[in-house]
GROMACS .gro file of C-alpha atoms in nm:
model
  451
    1UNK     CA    1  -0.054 -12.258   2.183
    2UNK     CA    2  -0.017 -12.008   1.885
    3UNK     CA    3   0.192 -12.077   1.645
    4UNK     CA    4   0.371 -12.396   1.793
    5UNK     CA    5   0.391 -12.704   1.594
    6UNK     CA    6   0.364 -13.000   1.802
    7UNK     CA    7   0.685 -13.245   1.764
    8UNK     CA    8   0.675 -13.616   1.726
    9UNK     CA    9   1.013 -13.710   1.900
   10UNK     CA   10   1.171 -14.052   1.883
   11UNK     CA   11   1.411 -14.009   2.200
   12UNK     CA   12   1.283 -13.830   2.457
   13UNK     CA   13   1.295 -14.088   2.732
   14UNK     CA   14   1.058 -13.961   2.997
   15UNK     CA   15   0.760 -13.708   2.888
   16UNK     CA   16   0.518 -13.554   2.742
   17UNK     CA   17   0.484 -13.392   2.316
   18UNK     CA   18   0.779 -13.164   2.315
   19UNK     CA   19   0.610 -12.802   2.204
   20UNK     CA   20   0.952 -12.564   2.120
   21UNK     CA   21   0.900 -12.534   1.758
   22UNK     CA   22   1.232 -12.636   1.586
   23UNK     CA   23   1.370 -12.267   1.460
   24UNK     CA   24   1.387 -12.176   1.862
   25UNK     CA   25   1.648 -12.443   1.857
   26UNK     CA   26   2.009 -12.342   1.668
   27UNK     CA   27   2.054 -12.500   1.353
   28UNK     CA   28   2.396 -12.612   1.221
   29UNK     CA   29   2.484 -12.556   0.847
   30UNK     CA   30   2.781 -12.735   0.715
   31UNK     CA   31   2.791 -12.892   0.353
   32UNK     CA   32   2.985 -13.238   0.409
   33UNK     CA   33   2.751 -13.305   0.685
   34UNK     CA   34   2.451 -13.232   0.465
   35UNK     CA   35   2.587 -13.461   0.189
   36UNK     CA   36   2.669 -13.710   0.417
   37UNK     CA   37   2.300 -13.689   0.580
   38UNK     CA   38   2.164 -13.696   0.165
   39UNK     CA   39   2.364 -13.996   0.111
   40UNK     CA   40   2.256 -14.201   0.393
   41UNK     CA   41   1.928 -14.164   0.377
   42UNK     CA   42   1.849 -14.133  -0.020
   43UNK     CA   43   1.734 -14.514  -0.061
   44UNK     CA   44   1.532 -14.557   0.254
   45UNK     CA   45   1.342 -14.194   0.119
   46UNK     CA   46   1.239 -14.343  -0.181
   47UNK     CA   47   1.210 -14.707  -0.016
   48UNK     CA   48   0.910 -14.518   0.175
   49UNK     CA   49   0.807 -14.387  -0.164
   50UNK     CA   50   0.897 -13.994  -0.092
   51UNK     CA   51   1.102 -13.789  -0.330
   52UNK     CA   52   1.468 -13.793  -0.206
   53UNK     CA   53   1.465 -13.409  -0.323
   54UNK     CA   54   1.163 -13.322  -0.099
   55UNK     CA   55   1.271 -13.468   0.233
   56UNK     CA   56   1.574 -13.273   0.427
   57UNK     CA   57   1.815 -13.388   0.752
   58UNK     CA   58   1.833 -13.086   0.956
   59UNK     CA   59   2.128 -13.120   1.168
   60UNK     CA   60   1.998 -12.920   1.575
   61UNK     CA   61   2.301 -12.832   1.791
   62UNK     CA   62   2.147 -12.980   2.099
   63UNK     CA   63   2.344 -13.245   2.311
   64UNK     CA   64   2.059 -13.451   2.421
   65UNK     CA   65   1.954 -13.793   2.234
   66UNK     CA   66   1.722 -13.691   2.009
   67UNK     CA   67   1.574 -13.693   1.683
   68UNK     CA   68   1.210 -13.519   1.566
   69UNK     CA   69   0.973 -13.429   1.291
   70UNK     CA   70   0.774 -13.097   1.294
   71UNK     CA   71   0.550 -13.058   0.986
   72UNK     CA   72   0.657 -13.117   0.627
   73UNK     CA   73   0.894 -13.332   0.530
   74UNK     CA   74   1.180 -13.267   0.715
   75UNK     CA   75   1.392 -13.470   0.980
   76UNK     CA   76   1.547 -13.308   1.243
   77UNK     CA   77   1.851 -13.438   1.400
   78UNK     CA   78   2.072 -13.318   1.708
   79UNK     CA   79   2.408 -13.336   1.718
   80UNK     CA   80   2.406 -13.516   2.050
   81UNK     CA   81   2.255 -13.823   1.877
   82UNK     CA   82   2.545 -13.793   1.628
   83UNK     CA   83   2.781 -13.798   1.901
   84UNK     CA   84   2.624 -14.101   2.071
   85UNK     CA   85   2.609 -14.322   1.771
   86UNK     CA   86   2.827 -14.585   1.702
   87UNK     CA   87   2.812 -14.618   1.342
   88UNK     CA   88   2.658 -14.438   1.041
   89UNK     CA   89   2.420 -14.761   1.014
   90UNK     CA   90   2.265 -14.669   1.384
   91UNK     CA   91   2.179 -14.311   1.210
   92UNK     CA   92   2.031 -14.461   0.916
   93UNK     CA   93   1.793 -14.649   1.189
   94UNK     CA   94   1.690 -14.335   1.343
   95UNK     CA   95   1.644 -14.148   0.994
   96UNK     CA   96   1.395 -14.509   0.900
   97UNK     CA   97   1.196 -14.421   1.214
   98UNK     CA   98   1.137 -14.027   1.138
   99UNK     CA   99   1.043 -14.084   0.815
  100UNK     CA  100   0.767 -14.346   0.949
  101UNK     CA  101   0.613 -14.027   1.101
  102UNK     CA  102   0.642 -13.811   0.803
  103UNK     CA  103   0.469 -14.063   0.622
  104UNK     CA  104   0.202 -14.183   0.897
  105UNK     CA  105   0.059 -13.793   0.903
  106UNK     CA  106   0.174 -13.819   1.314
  107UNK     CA  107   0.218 -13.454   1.313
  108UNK     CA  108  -0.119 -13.359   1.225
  109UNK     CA  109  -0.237 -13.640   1.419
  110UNK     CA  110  -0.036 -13.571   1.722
  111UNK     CA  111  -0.215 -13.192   1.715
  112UNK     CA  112  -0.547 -13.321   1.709
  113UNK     CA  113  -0.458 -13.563   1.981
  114UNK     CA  114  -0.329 -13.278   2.197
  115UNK     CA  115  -0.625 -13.019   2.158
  116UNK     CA  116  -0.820 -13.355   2.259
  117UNK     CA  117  -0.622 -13.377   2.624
  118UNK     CA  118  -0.597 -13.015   2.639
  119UNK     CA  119  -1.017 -13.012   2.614
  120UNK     CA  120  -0.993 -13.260   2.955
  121UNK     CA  121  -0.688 -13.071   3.143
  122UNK     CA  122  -0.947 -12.696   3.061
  123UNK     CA  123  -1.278 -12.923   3.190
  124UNK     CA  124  -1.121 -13.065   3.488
  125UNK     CA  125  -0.997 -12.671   3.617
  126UNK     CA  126  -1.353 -12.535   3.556
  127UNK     CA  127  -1.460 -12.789   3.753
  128UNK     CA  128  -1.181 -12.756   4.018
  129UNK     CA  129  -1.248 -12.379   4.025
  130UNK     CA  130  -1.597 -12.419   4.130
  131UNK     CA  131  -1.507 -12.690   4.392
  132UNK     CA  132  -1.259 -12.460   4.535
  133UNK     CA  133  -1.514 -12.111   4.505
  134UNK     CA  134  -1.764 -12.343   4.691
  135UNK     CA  135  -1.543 -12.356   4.992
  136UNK     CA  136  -1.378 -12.702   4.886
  137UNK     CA  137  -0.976 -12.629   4.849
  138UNK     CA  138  -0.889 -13.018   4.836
  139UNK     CA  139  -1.183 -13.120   4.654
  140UNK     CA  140  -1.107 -12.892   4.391
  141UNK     CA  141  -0.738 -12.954   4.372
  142UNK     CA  142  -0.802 -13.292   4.381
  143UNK     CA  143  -1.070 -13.278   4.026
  144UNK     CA  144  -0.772 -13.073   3.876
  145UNK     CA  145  -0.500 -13.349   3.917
  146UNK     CA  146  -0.703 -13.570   3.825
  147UNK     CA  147  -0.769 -13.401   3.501
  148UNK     CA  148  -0.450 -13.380   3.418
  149UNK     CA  149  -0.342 -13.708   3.475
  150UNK     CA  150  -0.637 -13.842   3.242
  151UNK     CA  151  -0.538 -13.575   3.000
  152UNK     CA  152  -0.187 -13.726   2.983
  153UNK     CA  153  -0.287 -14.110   3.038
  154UNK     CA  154  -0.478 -14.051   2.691
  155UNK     CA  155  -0.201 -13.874   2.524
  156UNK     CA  156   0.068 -14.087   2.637
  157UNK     CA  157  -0.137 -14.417   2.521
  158UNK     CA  158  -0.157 -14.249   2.208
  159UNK     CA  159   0.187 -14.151   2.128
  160UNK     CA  160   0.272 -14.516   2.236
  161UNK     CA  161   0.049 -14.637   1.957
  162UNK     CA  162   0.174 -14.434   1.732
  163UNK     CA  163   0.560 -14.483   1.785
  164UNK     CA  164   0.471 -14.870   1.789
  165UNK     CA  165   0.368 -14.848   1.419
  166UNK     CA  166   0.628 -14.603   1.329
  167UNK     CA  167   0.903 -14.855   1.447
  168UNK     CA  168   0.722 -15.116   1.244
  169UNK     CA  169   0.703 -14.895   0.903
  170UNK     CA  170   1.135 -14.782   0.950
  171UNK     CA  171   1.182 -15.130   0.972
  172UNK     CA  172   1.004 -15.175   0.654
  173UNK     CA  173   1.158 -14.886   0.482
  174UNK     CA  174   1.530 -15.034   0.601
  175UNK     CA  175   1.460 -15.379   0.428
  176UNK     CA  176   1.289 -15.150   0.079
  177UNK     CA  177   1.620 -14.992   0.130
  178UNK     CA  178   1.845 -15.274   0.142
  179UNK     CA  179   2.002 -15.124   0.464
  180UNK     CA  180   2.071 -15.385   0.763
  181UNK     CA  181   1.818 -15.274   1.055
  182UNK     CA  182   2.140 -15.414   1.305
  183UNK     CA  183   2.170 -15.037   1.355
  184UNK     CA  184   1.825 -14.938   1.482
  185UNK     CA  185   1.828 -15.204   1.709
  186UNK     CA  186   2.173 -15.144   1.867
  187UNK     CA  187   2.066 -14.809   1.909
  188UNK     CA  188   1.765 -14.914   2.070
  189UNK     CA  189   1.981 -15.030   2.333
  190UNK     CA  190   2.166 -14.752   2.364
  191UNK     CA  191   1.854 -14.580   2.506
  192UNK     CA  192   1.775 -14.919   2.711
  193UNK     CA  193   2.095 -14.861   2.909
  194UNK     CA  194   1.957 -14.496   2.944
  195UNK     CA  195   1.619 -14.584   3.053
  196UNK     CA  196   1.822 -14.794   3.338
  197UNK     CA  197   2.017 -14.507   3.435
  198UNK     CA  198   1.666 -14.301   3.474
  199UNK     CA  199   1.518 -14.612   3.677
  200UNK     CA  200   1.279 -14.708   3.385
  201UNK     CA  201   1.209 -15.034   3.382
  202UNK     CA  202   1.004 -15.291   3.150
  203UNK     CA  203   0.674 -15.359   3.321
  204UNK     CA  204   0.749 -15.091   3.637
  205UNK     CA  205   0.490 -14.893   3.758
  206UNK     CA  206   0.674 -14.609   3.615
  207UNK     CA  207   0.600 -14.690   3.263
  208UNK     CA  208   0.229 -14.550   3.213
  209UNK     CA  209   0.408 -14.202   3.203
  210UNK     CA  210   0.607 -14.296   2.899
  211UNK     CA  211   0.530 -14.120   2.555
  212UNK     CA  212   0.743 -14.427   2.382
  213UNK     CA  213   0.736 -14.775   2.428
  214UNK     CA  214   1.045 -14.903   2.681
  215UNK     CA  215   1.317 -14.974   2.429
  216UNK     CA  216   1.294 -15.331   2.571
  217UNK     CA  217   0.993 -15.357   2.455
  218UNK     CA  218   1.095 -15.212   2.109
  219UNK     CA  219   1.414 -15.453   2.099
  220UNK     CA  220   1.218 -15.769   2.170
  221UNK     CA  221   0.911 -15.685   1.868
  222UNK     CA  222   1.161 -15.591   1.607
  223UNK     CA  223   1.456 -15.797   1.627
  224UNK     CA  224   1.272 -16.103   1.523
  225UNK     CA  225   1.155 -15.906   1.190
  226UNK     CA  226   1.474 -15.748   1.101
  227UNK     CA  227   1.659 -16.068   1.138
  228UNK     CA  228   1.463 -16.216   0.889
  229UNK     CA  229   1.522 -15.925   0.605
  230UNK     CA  230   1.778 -16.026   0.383
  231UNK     CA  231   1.975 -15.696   0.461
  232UNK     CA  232   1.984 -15.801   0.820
  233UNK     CA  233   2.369 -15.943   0.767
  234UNK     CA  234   2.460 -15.729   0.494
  235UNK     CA  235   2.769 -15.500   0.600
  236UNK     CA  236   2.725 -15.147   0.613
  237UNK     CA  237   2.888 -14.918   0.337
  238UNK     CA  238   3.239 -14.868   0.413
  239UNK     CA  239   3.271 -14.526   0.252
  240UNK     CA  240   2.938 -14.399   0.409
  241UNK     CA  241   3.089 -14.548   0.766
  242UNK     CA  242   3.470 -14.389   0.703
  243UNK     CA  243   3.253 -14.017   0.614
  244UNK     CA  244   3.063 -14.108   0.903
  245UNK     CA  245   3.383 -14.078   1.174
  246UNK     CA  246   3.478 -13.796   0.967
  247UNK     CA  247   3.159 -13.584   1.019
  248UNK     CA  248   3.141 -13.677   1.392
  249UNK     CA  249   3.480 -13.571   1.469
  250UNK     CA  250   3.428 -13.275   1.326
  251UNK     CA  251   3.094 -13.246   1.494
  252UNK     CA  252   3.262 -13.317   1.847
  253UNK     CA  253   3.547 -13.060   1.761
  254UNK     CA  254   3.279 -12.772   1.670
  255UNK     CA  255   3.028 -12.835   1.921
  256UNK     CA  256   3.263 -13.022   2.273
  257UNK     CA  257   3.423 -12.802   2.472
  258UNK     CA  258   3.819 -12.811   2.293
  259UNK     CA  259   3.969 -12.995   2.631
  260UNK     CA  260   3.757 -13.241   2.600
  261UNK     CA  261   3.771 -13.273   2.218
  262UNK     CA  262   4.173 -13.316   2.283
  263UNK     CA  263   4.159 -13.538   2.526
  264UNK     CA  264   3.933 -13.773   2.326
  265UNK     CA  265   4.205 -13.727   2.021
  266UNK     CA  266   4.514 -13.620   2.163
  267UNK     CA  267   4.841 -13.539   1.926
  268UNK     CA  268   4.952 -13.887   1.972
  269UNK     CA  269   4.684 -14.034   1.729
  270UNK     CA  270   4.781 -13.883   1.377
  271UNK     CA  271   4.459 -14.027   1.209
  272UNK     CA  272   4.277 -13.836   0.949
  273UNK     CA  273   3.996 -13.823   1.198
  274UNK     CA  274   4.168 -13.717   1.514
  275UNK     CA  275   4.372 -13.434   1.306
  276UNK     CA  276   4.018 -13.316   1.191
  277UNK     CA  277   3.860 -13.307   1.530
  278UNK     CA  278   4.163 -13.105   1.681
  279UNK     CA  279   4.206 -12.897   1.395
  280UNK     CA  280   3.855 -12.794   1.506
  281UNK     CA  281   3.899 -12.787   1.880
  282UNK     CA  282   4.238 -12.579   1.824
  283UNK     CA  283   4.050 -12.340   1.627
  284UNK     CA  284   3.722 -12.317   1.856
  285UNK     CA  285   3.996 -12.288   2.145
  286UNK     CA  286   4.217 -11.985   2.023
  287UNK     CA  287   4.509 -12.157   1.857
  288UNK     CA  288   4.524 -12.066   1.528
  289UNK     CA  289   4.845 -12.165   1.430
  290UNK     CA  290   4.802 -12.552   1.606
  291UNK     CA  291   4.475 -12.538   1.402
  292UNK     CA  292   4.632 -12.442   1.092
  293UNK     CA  293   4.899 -12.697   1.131
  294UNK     CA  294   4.615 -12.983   1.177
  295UNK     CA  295   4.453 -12.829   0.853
  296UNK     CA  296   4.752 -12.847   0.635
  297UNK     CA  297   4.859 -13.249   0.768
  298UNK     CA  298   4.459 -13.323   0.613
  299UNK     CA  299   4.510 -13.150   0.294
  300UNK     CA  300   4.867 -13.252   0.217
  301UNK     CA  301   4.677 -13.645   0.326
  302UNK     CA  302   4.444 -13.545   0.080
  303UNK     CA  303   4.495 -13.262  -0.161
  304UNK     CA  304   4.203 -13.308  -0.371
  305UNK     CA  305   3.948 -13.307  -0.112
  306UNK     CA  306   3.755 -13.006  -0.107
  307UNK     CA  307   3.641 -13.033   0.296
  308UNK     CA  308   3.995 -13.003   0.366
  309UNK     CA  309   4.062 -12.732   0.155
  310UNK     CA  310   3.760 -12.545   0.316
  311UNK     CA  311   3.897 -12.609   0.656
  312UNK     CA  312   4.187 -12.458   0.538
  313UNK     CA  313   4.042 -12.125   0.382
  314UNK     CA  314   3.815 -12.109   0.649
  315UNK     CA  315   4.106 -12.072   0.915
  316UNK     CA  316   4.279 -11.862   0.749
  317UNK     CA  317   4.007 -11.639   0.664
  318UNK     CA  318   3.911 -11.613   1.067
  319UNK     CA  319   4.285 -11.595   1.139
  320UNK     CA  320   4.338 -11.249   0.991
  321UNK     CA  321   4.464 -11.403   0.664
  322UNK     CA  322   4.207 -11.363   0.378
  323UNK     CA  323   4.425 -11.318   0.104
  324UNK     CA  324   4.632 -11.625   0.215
  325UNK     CA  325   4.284 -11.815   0.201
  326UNK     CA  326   4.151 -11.736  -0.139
  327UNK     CA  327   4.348 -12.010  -0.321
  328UNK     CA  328   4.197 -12.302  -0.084
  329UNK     CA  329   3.862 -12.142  -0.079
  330UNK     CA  330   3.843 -12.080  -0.454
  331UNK     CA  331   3.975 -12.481  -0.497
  332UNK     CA  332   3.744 -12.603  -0.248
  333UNK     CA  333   3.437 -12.389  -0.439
  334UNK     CA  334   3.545 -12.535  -0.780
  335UNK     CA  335   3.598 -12.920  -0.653
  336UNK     CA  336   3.166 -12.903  -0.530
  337UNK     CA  337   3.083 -12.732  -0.834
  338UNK     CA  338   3.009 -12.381  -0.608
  339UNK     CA  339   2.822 -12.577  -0.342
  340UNK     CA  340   2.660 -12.300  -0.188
  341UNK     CA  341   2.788 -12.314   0.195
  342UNK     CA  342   3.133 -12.306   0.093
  343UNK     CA  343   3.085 -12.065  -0.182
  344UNK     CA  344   2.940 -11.827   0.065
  345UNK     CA  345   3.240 -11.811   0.271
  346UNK     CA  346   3.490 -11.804  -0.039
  347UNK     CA  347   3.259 -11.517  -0.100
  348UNK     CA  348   3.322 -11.358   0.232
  349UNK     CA  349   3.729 -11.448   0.188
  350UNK     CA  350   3.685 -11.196  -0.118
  351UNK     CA  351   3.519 -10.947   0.023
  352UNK     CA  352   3.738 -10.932   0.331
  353UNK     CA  353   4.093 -10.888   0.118
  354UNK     CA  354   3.908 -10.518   0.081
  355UNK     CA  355   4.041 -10.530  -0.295
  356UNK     CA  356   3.827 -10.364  -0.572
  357UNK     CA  357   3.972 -10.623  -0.811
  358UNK     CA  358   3.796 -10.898  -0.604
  359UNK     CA  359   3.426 -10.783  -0.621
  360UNK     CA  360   3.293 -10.898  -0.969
  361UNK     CA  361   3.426 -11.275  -0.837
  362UNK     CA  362   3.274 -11.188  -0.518
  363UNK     CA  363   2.898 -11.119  -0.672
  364UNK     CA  364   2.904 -11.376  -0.900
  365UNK     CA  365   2.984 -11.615  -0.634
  366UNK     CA  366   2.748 -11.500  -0.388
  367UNK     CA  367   2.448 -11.429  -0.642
  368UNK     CA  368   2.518 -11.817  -0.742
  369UNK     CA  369   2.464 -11.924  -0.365
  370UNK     CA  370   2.157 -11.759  -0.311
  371UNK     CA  371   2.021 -11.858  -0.578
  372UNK     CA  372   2.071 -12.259  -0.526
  373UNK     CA  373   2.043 -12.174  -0.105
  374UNK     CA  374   1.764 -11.969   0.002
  375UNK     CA  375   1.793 -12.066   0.357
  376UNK     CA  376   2.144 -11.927   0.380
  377UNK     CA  377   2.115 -11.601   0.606
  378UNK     CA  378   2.474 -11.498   0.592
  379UNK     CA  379   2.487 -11.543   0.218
  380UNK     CA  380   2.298 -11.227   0.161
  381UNK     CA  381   2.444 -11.076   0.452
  382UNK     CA  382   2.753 -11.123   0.224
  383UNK     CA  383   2.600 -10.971  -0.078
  384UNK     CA  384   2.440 -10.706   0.113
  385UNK     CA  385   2.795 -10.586   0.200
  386UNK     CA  386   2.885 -10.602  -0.151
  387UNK     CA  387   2.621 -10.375  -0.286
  388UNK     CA  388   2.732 -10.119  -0.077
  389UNK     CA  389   3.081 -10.145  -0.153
  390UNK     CA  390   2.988 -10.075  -0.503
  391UNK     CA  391   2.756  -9.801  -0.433
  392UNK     CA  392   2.444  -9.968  -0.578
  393UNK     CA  393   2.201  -9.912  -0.208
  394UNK     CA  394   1.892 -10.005  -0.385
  395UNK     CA  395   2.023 -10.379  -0.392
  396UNK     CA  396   2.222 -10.360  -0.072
  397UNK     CA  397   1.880 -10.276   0.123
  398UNK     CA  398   1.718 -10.569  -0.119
  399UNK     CA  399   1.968 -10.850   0.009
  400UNK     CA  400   1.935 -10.660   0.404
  401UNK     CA  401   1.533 -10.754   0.335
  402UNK     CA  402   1.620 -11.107   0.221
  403UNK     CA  403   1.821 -11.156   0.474
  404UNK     CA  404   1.536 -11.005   0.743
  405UNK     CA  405   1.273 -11.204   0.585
  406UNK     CA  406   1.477 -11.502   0.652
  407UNK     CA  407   1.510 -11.485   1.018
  408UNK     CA  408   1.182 -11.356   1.092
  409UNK     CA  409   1.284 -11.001   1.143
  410UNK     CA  410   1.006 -10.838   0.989
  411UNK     CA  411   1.010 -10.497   1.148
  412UNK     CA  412   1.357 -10.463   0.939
  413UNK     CA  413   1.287 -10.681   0.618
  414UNK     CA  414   0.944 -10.470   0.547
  415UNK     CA  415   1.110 -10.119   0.539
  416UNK     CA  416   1.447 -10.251   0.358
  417UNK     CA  417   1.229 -10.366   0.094
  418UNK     CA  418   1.027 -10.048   0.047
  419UNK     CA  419   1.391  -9.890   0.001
  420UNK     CA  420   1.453 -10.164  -0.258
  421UNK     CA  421   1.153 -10.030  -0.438
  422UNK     CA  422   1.208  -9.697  -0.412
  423UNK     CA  423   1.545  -9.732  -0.579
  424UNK     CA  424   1.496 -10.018  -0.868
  425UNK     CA  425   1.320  -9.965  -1.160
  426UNK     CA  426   0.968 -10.060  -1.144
  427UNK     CA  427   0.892 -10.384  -1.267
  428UNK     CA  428   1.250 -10.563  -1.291
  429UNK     CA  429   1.268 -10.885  -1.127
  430UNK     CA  430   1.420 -10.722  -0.807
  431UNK     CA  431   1.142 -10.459  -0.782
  432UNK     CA  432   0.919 -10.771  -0.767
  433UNK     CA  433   1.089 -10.965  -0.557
  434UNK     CA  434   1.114 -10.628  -0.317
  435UNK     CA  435   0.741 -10.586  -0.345
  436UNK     CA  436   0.658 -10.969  -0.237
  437UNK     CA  437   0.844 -10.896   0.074
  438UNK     CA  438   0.677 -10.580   0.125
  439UNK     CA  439   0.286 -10.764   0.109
  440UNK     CA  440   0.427 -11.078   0.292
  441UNK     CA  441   0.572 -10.899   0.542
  442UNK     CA  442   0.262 -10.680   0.592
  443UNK     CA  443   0.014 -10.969   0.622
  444UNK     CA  444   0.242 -11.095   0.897
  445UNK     CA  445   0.243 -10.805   1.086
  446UNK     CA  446  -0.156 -10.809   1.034
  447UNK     CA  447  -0.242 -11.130   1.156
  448UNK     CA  448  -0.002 -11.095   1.438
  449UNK     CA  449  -0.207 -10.806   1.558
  450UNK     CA  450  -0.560 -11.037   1.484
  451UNK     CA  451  -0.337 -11.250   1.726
   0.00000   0.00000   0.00000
């Protein structure tokens, strides 16, 4: 299959090892989510004896139910599961669960499993192809099917093995924790009610083509565990469940259609959650100055809180106003000690006033989020700009190769870099840096010729 990394996915109800490698999928940046997501999960990471600073939550903008692992150490969550939850405790569940893969090797494993039912699914055609070129049609159809259904019986069995120990080892890591495992088994049932809606029922005939265990099944193995942890009636954190509504509001006003958003928090409900969901939705939807007004009711709720004050720049940055959003921005950059996400687009606020005065601030902001970001594209898009406002084009076509290199754009990151070269003096730390991206690049293109 190439490149592809095979997934280990906790929801997907009906089939199958999901094989779209994880950057196909969109990935949303935003830093209180990623805080939140750092938060909730720090104590289970090291209850499972990983280093909280090694292991990422990856936040995929992907309605469905879902939840993965692809390689490394990093969890990858879509926002639909966000949306479905009930309570930052049902996340924490899910989180327990991924990290039972990362830690049980099930990626590798998985791979090795798959080449295994691929071997029987490429036997069972050669055989079907000589059926059929010996005048035998339905014989030889008929050796192909069955192929491939022994191919995915023995996959499927697998991946049911394996998910049955992962559940076993996040309910382990929940108690090391100290975090109640109430919220992996209510969402357990969340996907129970699903499996009904799909027709999937505990010991139906329809079971066998399941790559889980029926969450039935699940339910019924761990409650009788988790209700004997100590944790098991301890009450979630209130301030990790209040962030919680916050970040799925916002999530739902981003990512839902803004009608719907509105209708789910119309203007009657002046809570600090519905006002950040339609401040969202408003802005998504065209309606900058509803949005705006949303934005100012959270900050004057909370003045000092620097998600607010982001909300605010950010508005008013993508209403036309930059100027108007530096003061918010720069507060919001200062309060997270230049977190990196909302320096960026304090950063861009700078550059967009189009005033001279504003471009030393405006590098030494955006040098300071590259450096503690790599993985922030439009960061060095940013500084890219700002080389060229000041004339320097050996750096602007360094940050364009960054930036290249980043995505995966190699035909553009290779020659930007030469240009870096060409242009720096030999041997500085940028020259180097160009050159790396110059003889990574090149092996890349290499081996995808081999290829």
């Amino acid at each position: 299959m190439g490149g592809m990394k095979r997934l280990v996915s906790l929801f997907a109800l009906l089939l199958l090892c999901i094989t779209s490698p994880a950057y196909a999928q969109s990935i949303l940046r935003d830093a209180e989510t990623e805080a939140l997501l750092a938060d909730m999960s720090r104590d289970i990471i090291k209850a499972a004896n990983l280093s909280p600073a090694n292991v990422r939550i990856v936040l995929i903008n992907d309605q469905s139910i879902n939840a993965f692992v692809a390689g490394g150490q990093t969890v990858y969550v879509h926002s639909g599961l966000i949306d479905a939850a009930s309570s930052a405790n049902e996340v924490q569940g899910v989180i327990a669960h991924e990290i039972g893969h990362i830690t049980g090797g099930h990626v590798p494993l998985g791979d090795r499993m798959g080449k295994g039912a691929t071997g029987i699914t490429i036997l069972s055609l050669l055989l079907g192809a000589a059926a059929m070129a010996a005048g035998s049609a339905d014989a030889g159809m008929g050796l192909m099917q069955l192929g491939q259904r022994a191919a995915m019986g023995n996959y499927l069995a697998f991946s049911r093995a394996q998910e049955a120990t992962t559940d076993a080892a996040g309910a382990k890591f929940l108690s090391g924790a100290g975090v109640s495992g109430r919220g992996m088994i209510d969402f357990f049932k969340k996907l129970q009610q699903q499996e009904y809606r799909w027709g999937l029922k505990r010991g139906s005939d329809t079971s066998y083509v399941m790559s889980h265990p029926m969450s039935g099944d699940r339910v019924a193995t761990l409650t009788a565990d988790l209700q004997a942890d100590p944790a098991w009636n301890k009450p979630s954190d209130p301030q990790i469940e209040a962030r919680f509504k916050r970040v799925q509001a916002k999530l739902r006003g981003y990512v839902t259609e803004p009608k719907d958003t509105l209708r789910r928090y119309p203007a009657t409900d002046t809570s600090v959650t519905a006002r950040y969901a339609r401040a969202y939705a408003y802005h998504l939807g065209g309606y900058p100055k509803e949005a705006a007004g949303e934005a100012a009711a959270l900050v004057r709720a909370e003045p000092e809180n620097p998600y607010f004050l982001e909300l605010e720049g950010q508005i008013l940055l993508e209403s036309g106003k930059p100027r108007d959003a530096l003061a918010p921005l720069r507060a919001a950059t200062a309060k997270t000690n230049f977190q990196p996400l909302i320096a960026t687009t304090f950063g861009h606020a700078l550059l967009a006033t189009e005033d001279p005065a504003h471009l030393a601030e405006a590098e030494t902001v955006l040098r300071q989020s590259v450096v503690r970001d790599k993985e922030n594209p439009f960061a060095w898009y940013q500084l890219g700009m700002l080389y060229e406002r000041k004339g320097d084009s050996a750096r602007a076509a360094l940050a364009t190769a960054e930036r290249a290199s980043m995505i995966g754009d190699i035909g553009r990151a290779v020659p930007s870099a030469q240009a870096a070269m060409a242009g720096l003096p030999q041997g500085t730390p940028d020259w180097i840096r160009a050159q790396d991206i110059v003889m990574a690049g090149q092996a890349m293109m290499q081996d995808r010729k081999r290829k």
